[in-house]
XYZ file of C-alpha atoms in Angstrom:
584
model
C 0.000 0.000 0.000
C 1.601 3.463 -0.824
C 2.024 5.584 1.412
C -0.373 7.787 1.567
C 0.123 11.590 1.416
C 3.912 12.019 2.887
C 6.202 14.639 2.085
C 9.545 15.393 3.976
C 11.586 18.322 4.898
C 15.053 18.024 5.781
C 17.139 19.759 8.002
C 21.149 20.234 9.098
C 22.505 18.117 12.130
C 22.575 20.972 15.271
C 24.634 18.901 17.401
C 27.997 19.856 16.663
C 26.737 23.161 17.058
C 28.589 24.129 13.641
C 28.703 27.496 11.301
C 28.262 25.902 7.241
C 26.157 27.407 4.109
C 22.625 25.770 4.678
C 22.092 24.213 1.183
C 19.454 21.771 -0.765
C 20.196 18.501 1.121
C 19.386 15.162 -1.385
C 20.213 12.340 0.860
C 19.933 9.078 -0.508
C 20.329 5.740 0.388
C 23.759 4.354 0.399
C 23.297 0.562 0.191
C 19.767 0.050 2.270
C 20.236 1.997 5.293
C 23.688 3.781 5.769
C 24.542 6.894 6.579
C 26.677 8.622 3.834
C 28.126 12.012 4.516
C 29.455 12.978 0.569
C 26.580 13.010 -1.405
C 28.765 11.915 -4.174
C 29.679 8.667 -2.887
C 25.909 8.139 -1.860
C 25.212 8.754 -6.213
C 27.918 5.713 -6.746
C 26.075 3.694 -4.206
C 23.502 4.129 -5.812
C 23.807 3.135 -9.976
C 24.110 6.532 -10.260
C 27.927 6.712 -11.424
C 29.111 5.912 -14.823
C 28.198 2.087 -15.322
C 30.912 0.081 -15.237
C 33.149 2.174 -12.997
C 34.040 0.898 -9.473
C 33.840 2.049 -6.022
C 36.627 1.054 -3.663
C 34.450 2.220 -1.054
C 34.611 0.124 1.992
C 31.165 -1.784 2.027
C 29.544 -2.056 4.915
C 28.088 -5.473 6.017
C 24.509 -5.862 6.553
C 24.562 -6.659 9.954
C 26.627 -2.996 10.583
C 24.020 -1.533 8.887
C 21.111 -2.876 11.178
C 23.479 -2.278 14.582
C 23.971 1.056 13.230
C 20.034 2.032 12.441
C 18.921 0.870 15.393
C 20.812 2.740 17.745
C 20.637 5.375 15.533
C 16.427 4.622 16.166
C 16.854 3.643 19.672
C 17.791 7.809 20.475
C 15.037 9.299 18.057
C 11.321 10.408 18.886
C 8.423 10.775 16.610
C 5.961 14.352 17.410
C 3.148 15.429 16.536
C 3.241 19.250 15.653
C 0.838 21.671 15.307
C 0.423 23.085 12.098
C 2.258 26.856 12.534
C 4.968 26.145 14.729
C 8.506 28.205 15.010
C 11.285 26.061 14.255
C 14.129 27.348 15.996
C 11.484 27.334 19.669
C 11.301 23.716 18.681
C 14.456 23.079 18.648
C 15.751 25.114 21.369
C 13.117 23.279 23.511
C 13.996 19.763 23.167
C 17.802 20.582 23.115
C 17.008 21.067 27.036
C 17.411 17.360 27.280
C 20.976 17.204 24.791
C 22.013 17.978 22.124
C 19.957 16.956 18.592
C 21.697 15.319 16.032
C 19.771 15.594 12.785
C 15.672 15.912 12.787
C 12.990 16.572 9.722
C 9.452 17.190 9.550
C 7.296 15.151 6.942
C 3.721 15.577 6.489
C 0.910 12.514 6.436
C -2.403 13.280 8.673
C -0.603 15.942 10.503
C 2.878 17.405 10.595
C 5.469 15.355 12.395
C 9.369 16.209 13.327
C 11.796 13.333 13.328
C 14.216 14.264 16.302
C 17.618 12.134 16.821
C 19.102 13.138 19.755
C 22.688 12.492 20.264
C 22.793 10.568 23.606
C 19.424 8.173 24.744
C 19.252 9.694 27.901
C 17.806 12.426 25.937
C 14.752 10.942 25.442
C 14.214 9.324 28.829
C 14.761 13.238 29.982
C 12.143 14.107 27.291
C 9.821 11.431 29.115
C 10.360 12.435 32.491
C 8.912 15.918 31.528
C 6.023 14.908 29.473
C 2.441 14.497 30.818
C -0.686 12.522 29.657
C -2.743 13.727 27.394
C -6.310 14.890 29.189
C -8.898 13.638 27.099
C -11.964 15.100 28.855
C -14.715 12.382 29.767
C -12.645 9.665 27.820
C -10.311 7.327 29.863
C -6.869 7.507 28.993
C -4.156 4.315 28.882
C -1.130 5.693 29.856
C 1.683 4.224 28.190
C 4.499 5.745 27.925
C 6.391 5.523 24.065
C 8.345 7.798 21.919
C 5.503 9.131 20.251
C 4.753 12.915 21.528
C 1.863 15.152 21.037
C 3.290 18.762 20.961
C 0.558 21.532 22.115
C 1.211 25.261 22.241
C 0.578 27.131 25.435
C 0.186 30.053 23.393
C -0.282 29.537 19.429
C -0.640 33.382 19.100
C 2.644 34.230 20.510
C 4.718 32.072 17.772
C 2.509 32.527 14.541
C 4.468 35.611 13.457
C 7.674 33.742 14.138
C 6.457 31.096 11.440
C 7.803 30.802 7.892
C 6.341 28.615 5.474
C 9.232 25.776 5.302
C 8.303 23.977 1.852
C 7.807 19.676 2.295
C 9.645 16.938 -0.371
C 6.996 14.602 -1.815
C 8.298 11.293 -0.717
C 5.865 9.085 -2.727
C 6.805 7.981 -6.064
C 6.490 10.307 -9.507
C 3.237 10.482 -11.210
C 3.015 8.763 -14.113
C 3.103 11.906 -16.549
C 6.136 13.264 -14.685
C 8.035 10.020 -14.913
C 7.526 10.008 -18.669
C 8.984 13.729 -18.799
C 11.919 12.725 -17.377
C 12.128 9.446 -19.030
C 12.014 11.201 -22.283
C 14.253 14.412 -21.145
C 17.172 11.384 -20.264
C 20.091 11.644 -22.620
C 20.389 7.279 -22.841
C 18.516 4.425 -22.449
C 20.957 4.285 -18.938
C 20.516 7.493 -18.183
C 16.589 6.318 -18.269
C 16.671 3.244 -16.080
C 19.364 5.754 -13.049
C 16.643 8.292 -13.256
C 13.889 5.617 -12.047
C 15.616 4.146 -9.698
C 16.804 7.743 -8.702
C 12.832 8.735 -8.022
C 11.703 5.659 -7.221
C 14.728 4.513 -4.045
C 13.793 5.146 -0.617
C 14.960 7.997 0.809
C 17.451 8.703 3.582
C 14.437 10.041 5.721
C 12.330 7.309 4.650
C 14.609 4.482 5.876
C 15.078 6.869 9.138
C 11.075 7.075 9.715
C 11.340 2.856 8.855
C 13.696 1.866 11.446
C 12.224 4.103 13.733
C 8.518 2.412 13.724
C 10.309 -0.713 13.927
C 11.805 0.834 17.328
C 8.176 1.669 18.607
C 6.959 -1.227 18.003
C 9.656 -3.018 19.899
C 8.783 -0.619 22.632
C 5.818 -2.590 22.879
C 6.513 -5.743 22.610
C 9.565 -5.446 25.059
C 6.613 -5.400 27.755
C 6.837 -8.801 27.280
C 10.055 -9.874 26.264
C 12.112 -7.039 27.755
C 15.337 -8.087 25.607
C 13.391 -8.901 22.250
C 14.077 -6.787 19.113
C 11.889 -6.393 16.242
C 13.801 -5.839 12.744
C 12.550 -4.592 9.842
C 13.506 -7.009 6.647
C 12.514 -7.441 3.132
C 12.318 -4.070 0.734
C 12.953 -1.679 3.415
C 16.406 -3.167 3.766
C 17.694 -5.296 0.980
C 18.586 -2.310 -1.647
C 15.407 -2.758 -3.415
C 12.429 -1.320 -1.607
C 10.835 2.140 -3.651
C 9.135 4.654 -2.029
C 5.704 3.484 -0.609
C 6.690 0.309 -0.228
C 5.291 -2.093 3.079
C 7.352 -2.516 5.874
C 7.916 -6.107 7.168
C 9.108 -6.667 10.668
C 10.485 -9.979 12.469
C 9.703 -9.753 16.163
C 13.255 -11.432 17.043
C 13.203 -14.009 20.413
C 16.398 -15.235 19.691
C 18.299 -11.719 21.139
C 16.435 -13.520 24.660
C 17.573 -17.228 24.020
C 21.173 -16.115 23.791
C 21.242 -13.741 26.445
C 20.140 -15.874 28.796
C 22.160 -19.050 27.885
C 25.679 -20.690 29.219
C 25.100 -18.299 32.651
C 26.085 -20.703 35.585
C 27.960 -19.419 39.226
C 29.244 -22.751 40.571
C 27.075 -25.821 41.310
C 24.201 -24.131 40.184
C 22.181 -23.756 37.232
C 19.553 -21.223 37.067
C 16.132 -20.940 35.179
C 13.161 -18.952 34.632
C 9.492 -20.584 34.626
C 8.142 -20.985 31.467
C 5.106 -22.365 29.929
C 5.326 -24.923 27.376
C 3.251 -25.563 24.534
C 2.707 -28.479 21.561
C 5.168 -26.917 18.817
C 6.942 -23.986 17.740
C 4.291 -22.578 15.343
C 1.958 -22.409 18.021
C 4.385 -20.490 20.166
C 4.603 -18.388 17.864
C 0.801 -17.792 17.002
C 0.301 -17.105 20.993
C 3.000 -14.725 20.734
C 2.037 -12.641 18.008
C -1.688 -12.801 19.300
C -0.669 -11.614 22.494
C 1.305 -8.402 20.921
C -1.976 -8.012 18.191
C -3.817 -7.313 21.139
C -1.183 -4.826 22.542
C -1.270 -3.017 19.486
C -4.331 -2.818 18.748
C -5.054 -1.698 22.267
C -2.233 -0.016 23.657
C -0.567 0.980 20.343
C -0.152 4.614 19.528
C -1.035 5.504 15.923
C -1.988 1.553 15.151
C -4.885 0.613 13.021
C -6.364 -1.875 11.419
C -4.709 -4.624 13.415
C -5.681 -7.922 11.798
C -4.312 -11.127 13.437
C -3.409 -13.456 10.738
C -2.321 -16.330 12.367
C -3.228 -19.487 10.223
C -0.788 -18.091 7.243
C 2.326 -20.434 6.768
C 4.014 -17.898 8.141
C 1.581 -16.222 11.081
C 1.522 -12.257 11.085
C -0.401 -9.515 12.551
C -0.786 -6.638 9.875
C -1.634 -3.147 10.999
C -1.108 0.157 9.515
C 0.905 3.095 11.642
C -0.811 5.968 11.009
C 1.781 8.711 11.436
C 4.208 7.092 9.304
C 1.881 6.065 6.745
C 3.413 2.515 6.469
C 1.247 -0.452 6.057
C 2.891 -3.443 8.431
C 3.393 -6.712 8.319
C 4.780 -8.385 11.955
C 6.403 -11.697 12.041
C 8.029 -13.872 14.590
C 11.133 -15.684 14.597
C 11.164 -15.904 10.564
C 14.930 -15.680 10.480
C 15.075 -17.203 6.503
C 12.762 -14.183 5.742
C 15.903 -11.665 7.267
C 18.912 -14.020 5.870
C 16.811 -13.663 2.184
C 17.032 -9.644 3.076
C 21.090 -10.096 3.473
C 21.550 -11.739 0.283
C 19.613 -9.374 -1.801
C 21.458 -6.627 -0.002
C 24.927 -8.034 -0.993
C 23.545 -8.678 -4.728
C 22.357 -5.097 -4.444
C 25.124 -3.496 -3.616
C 27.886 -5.689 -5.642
C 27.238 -3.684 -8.792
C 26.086 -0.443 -9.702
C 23.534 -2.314 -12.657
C 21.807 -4.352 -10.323
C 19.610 -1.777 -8.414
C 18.629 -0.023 -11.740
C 18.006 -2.748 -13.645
C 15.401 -4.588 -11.077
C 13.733 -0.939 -10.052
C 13.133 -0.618 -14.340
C 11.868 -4.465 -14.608
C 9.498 -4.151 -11.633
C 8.386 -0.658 -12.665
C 7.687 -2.463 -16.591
C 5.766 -5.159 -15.013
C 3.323 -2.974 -12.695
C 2.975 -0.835 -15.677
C 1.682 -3.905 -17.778
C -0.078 -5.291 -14.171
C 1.937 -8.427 -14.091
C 2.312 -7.643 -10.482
C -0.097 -6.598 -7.798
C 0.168 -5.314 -4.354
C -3.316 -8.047 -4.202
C -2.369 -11.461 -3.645
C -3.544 -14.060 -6.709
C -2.054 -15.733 -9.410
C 0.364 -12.652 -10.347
C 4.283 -12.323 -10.396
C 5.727 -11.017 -7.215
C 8.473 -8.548 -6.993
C 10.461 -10.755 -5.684
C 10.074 -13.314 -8.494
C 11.282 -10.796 -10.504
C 14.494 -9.760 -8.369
C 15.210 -13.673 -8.674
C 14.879 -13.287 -12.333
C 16.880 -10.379 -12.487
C 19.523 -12.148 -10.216
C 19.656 -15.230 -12.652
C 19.990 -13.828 -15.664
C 23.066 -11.413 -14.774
C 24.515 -14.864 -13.239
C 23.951 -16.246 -16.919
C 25.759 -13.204 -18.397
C 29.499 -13.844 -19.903
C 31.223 -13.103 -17.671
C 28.478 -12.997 -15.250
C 27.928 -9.719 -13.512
C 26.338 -11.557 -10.272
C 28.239 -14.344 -8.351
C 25.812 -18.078 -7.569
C 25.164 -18.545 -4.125
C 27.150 -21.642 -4.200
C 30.318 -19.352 -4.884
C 29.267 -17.156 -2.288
C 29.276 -20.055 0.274
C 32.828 -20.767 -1.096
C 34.273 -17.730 0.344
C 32.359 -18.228 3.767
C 34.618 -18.674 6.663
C 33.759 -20.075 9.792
C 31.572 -17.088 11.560
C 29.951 -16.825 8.519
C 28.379 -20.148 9.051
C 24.767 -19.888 9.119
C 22.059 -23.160 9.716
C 18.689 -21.984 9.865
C 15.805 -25.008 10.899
C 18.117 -27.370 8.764
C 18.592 -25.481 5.925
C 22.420 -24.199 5.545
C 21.803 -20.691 4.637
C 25.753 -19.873 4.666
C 27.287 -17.311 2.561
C 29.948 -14.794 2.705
C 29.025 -11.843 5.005
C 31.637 -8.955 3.677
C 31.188 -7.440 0.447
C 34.627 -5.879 0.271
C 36.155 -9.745 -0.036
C 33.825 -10.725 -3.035
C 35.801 -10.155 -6.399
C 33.909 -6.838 -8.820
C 32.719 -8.278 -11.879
C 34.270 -7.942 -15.225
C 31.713 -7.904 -17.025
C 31.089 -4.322 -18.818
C 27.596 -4.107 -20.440
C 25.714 -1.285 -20.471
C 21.978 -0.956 -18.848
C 20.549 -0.745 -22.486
C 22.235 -3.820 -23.466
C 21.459 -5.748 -20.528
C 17.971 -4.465 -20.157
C 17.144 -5.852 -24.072
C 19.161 -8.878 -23.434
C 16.907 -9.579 -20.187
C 13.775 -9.216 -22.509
C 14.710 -11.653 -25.360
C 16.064 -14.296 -22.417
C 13.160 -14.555 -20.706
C 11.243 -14.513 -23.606
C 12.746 -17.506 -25.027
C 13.034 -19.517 -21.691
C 11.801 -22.979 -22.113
C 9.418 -22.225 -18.614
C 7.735 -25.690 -19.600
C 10.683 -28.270 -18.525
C 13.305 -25.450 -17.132
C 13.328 -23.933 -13.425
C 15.583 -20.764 -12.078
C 17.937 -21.662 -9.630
C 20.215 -18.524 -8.290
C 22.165 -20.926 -5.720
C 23.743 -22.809 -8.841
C 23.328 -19.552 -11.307
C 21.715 -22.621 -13.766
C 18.699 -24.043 -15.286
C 17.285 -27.239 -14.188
C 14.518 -29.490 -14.627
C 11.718 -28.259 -13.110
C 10.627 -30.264 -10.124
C 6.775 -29.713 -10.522
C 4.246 -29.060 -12.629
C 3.856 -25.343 -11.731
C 4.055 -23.096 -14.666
C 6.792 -21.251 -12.912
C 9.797 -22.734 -10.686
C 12.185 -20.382 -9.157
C 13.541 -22.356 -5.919
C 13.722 -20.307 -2.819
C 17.452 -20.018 -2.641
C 17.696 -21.225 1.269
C 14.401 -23.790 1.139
C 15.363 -25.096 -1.522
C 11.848 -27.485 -1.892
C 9.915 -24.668 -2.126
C 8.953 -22.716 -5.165
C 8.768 -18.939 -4.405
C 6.489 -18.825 -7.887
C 3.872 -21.635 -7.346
C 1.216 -19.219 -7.189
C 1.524 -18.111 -10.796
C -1.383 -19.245 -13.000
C -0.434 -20.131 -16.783
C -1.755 -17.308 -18.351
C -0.063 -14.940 -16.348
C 3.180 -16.939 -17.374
C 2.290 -16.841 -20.936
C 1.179 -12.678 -20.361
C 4.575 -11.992 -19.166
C 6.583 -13.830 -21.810
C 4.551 -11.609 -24.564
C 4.910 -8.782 -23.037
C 9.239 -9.740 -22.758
C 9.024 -10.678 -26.294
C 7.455 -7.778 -27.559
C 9.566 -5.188 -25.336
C 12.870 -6.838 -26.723
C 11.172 -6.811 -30.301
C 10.701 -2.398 -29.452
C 14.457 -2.339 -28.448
C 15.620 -4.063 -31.346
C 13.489 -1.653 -33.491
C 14.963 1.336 -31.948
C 18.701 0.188 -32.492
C 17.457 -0.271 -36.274
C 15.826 2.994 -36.752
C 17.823 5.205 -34.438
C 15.205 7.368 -32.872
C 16.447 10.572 -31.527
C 16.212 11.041 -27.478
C 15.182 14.951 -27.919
C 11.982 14.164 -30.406
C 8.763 14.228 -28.386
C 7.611 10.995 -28.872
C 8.369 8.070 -25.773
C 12.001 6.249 -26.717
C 13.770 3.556 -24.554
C 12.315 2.381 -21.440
C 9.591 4.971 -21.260
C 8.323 2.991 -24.777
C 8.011 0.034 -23.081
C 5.545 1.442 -20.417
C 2.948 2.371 -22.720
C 0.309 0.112 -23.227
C 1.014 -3.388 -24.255
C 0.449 -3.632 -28.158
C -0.002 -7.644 -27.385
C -2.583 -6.840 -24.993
C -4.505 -4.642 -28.004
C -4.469 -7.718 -30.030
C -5.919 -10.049 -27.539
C -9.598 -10.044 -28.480
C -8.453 -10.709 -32.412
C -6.020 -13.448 -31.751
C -8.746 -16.228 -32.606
C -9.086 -14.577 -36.257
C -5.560 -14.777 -36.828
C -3.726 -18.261 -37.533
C -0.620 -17.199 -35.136
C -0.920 -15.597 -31.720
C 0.415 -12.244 -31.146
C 3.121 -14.049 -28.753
C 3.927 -16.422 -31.823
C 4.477 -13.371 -34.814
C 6.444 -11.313 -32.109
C 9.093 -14.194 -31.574
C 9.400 -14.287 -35.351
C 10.114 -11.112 -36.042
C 12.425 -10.968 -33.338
C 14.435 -13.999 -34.450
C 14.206 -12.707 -37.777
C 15.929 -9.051 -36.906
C 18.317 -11.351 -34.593
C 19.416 -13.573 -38.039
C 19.990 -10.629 -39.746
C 21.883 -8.701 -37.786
C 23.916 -11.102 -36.008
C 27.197 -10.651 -37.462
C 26.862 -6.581 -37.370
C 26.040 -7.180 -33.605
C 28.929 -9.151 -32.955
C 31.044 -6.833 -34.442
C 29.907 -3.923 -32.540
C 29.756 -5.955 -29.264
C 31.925 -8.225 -28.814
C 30.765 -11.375 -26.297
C 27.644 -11.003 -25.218
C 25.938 -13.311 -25.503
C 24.153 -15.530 -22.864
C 25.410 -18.738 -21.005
C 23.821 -21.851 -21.630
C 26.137 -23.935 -20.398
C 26.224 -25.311 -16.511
């Protein structure tokens, strides 16, 4: 669910107190979720340097990056503000209780300020101060959480002091304004960094993410005082956009370990517990338990549904200030080593990140995927395409999983339920690629693979970067990478299948067209990828295809191989090796 209506304004850290030229600050996402001080080096993070170029940044490892967010969370506060409110009162308020090391405001139903303080005694002194909101003949529950309601004694008295500060949109481009700068884009490249330029959450936006995560462990800690809850899929592996949900693993383990291998002498201590029938039911009381807390207790939670029959059990609520719409799990530790992996493929080269935003963004145009469960691709389907093809590239420009666990050493070592989900943990020892494509060339190349795959006997297998017979019947097979019995795709109907190799076949039949007739980037009509998010000519033809003796899908793939045959030899020429691996 997008979020709905929120818009950011950034401001300078205060806490160093220092004298600079207050400029336009464009923070973006360094890897999911690190702090970069150049904004430079954040652009090369990002796919936004020249492809092919490499950054000898040190890369930090996931697990930094989650230490590092949630202390960084652990210190901030969420507030309510009222509407005209003098900034620099604001500030010179809550810096009573330390000093403040960066804050913003964003709008959603209200206006809010982000405030990291430097020190977390800050915001116990914040606490200490703060009463309970009166609400007349209501009853009040008075729990006590980061999330303030800021009144003004007198409004009157600080209206003249207020300037109109203008607010970022942080929800994704319109559709009109992502064709403008689609077609303003000087390459086909340029085209797929500009997506994922608008498209990548923000720096504020993974700020605002951890921090809800931090709330909500607020309340759960009630419970299990040492628990943490984590937030995992798109909001940390490299690939969330703007709007995107925000999963969170209500972590138990953090308790387990603390609490284990502590003897003094003859005797072994332990707490009193209750025990029930399995695991999954543990976890179903559990998350029932903390539904309830939510739901009851929970500041700015709504909506709580328990859903607690799913494979995986959940409780999925929406937080109202931050506009996210949630989705609380317990103990799924697969679910947060899957997040690692796709962060590591994320950041290993600058292509990845732009070329999965561009693929995702072609398939919601063409509503191959859905944000309502049914028979459609997921987006992470399509990430595990992505993955496999640039493994099948030569020389690949992604690493297998089974290479990955090569360069493991022995604290890398990961066994999750019985499945060995061990790979190598730091970037900076995994080898850059040499492969040297260009987005445009991998983006067509993507198209025409895919849209020759033999889906019928073949499955996609990242751990072994190979195809393989497929297992089942399911019109799709791409093995989850860690459970490696289960098919991530097995919800995909047939003609879904068959819809999305049409549309492949048909976007790498555009591309090849444009190579042939050279269409200039400043005409006014829609070139490169913003071409292939206009409506689907395939899906014009659907209601004539009985009249014809070939399907749409069928005279597509001919013309296609037909350009191919003919201008093989001037594409090898140009290109050099490019062409994809078959071979195991």
């Amino acid at each position: 669910m997008a979020v709905r209506g929120v818009s950011l304004l950034t401001r300078l850290p205060i806490c160093a107190q220092r004298s600079q030229v207050l400029r336009p600050i464009h923070r973006l996402l360094s890897g999911p979720g690190t702090v970069a001080s150049d904004p430079r080096r954040e652009e090369q993070s990002l796919g936004i340097a020249e492809t092919g170029s490499e950054d000898r940044t040190p890369k930090k490892r996931f697990s930094e990056v989650q230490k590092e967010r949630r202390e960084q969370a652990q210190r901030t506060v969420l507030i309510l503000c009222p509407n005209k409110i003098s900034e620099k009162k604001f500030l010179k308020y809550l810096s009573q209780h330390g000093p403040i090391n960066n804050h913003f405001f964003f709008e959603s139903f209200g206006l809010y300020a982000v405030v990291e303080f430097c020190q977390k005694e800050s915001v116990a002194s914040l606490q200490s101060v703060t009463r309970t909101l009166s609400m007349g003949t209501e009853a009040v529950i008075p729990f006590r959480s980061r999330f303030f309601n800021l009144k003004l004694k007198t409004p009157s008295s600080q209206t003249s002091e207020q300037s109109c500060i203008p607010c970022r949109n942080q929800s994704p481009p319109s559709s009109k304004k992502l064709f403008e700068l689609l077609c303003n884009a000087e390459s086909v490249d340029d085209q797929l960094n500009t997506l994922l330029k608008e498209f990548q959450l923000t720096e504020e936006n993974a700020k605002l993410r951890y921090l809800t995560c931090s709330l909500i462990e607020d309340i759960a800690a009630a419970y299990f005082p040492s628990c943490e809850v984590r937030p995992f899929g798109s909001s940390v592996n490299g690939f969330g956009k703007l709007g995107c949900d925000l999963d969170m693993l209500l972590d138990l383990d953090e308790i387990r370990k603390s609490s284990a291998h502590k003897t003094s002498g003859n005797f072994l201590m332990e707490f009193q517990v209750k025990n029930v029938a399995s695991e999954r039911i543990a976890t179903q009381k559990i998350l029932s338990v903390i539904g309830e807390c939510l739901e009851h207790f929970g500041p700015g939670c709504v909506g709580v549904q328990k859903i607690l029959n799913a494979r995986c059990p959940l409780v999925r609520f929406s937080h109202q200030a931050s506009g996210f719409q949630c989705d609380l799990t317990a103990n799924n530790r697969i679910a947060l080593k899957s997040s690692e992996l796709l962060y590591i493929y994320s950041a290993l080269d600058s292509r990845v990140r732009a070329l999965v935003f561009s693929i995702r963004c072609w398939a919601r145009a063409h509503s191959l995927t859905s944000s309502i469960p049914g028979a459609w691709i997921t987006n992470f389907s399509l990430t595990m395409m992505v993955i496999f093809f640039l493994q099948r590239r030569s020389p690949p420009v992604l690493p297998t999983l089974d290479y990955l666990k090569t360069l493991a050493d022995a604290e890398d070592k990961c066994i999750i339920e019985g499945h060995n989900c061990t790979f190598i943990c730091d970037l900076n020892r995994i080898k850059p690629s040499e492969n040297t494509e260009t987005l445009e060339l991998l983006l067509k190349e993507f198209f025409e693979y895919f849209g020759n795959f033999a889906f019928n006997k073949n499955s996609i297998n990242i751990r072994q970067g190979r195809e393989q017979n497929k297992p089942e019947s399911s019109p799709l097979h791409i093995q989850n990478p860690f459970e490696t019995s289960l098919n991530i795709s097995k919800n995909v109907s047939q003609s879904q299948l068959q819809k999305f190799v049409d549309l492949a076949r048909e976007s790498a039949w555009i591309l090849h067209q444009e190579d042939k007739d050279h269409p200039s980037p400043s005409s006014n009509q829609p070139w490169g990828l913003a071409a292939l998010l206009l409506p689907s000519v395939t899906n014009s033809m659907s209601h004539a295809k009985k009249k014809r003796k070939k399907p749409a899908s069928e005279r597509v793939k001919n013309l296609l191989e037909s350009i191919k045959n003919s201008s093989t030899e001037n594409s090898t020429n140009i290109s050099g090796k490019r062409t994809v691996s078959t071979q195991a």
